[in-house]
Amino acid sequence: MLEELPDKRKAILDAMESVVPEEFRAEAEDLLEVYREDRIGLVLLLEFYSHLPESREDWIREVRVINRQRGIFLLAAITSHEMYQYLVSSEGIEFQGRVTDGFLADELIDFFGYDSAEAFKAVCAAADTLLVYEPLQLDEDICPACHAVAGEYHELGCPVEICPWCGGQLIHCDCRYEKLGLDAISSEEELQQFEVLLEEQGRLPYSREQRPSFADDGPNSVFD
Ligand SMILES: [Zn+2]
Ligand SMILES: [Zn+2]
């Protein structure tokens, strides 16, 4: 996956060249402009334009949110021909078929909290009422780095998470070493031990007051 946003934008523009009909190029590029600083949006555009679901010219008019849970989005890409669903996080993307089929794997039905496959189908049938996907950097209720929603825990290793012991930045303070009595965390086991201590102490969920001014840091883990 391309790490830098300008690289992603360039790759999307390159991919658009061969698949977006000339007369719609400007509109397709307008959407890229909307999501120019948004990782999730760019991941979706790059995936769509690099691997078109069907082999015919097409372009995305609009992106809507079917659901979102803990930084994982189920998005509808509305194109000039179809509506496709994608599972997207800052970690990656998976194509999930057409919205019009109203189908999602059972584990995802559970994950997103639908009562049944039928309940999900009903949501898909009313896809025109779904909210438009807003670029994350503008949405103050979402952690700009790990995309936790206000009230949810950050992804462990998120640079925005605040340490419940010292009030500093959890990935930068020394509390993890002090609490574990270690000089370094060098195994998955030690990391898990720390997570247990952290949960006992009480992790601080995301809230908009935590928004940093350095929003472009990405969910990089210092624990590995
Ligand atoms: Zn976060
Ligand atoms: Zn600390």
CSV table of N, CA, C and O and ligand atoms in Angstrom, one decimal, residues 143 145-148 154-155 158 160, ligand 1:
chain,number,residue,atom,x,y,z
A,143,CYS,N,-11.3,10.0,15.6
A,143,CYS,CA,-9.8,10.1,15.8
A,143,CYS,C,-9.1,10.2,14.5
A,143,CYS,O,-9.3,9.3,13.6
A,145,ALA,N,-6.2,9.7,13.6
A,145,ALA,CA,-5.2,8.7,13.3
A,145,ALA,C,-5.7,7.3,13.2
A,145,ALA,O,-5.4,6.6,12.2
A,146,CYS,N,-6.5,6.8,14.2
A,146,CYS,CA,-6.9,5.4,14.1
A,146,CYS,C,-8.4,5.3,13.8
A,146,CYS,O,-8.9,4.2,13.6
A,147,HIS,N,-9.1,6.4,13.7
A,147,HIS,CA,-10.5,6.5,13.2
A,147,HIS,C,-11.5,5.9,14.2
A,147,HIS,O,-12.6,5.5,13.9
A,148,ALA,N,-11.1,5.8,15.5
A,148,ALA,CA,-12.0,5.5,16.5
A,148,ALA,C,-13.1,6.6,16.6
A,148,ALA,O,-12.7,7.8,16.4
A,154,HIS,N,-9.1,3.8,21.3
A,154,HIS,CA,-8.2,3.9,20.2
A,154,HIS,C,-7.7,2.5,19.9
A,154,HIS,O,-7.7,1.6,20.7
A,155,GLU,N,-7.2,2.4,18.6
A,155,GLU,CA,-6.4,1.2,18.3
A,155,GLU,C,-5.1,1.3,19.2
A,155,GLU,O,-4.5,2.4,19.3
A,158,CYS,N,-2.1,3.9,18.8
A,158,CYS,CA,-2.5,5.1,18.2
A,158,CYS,C,-1.8,6.3,18.9
A,158,CYS,O,-1.8,6.4,20.1
A,160,VAL,N,-2.7,9.3,19.2
A,160,VAL,CA,-3.6,10.2,19.9
A,160,VAL,C,-4.0,9.7,21.3
A,160,VAL,O,-4.4,10.5,22.1
B,1,ZN,ZN,-6.8,7.0,17.8
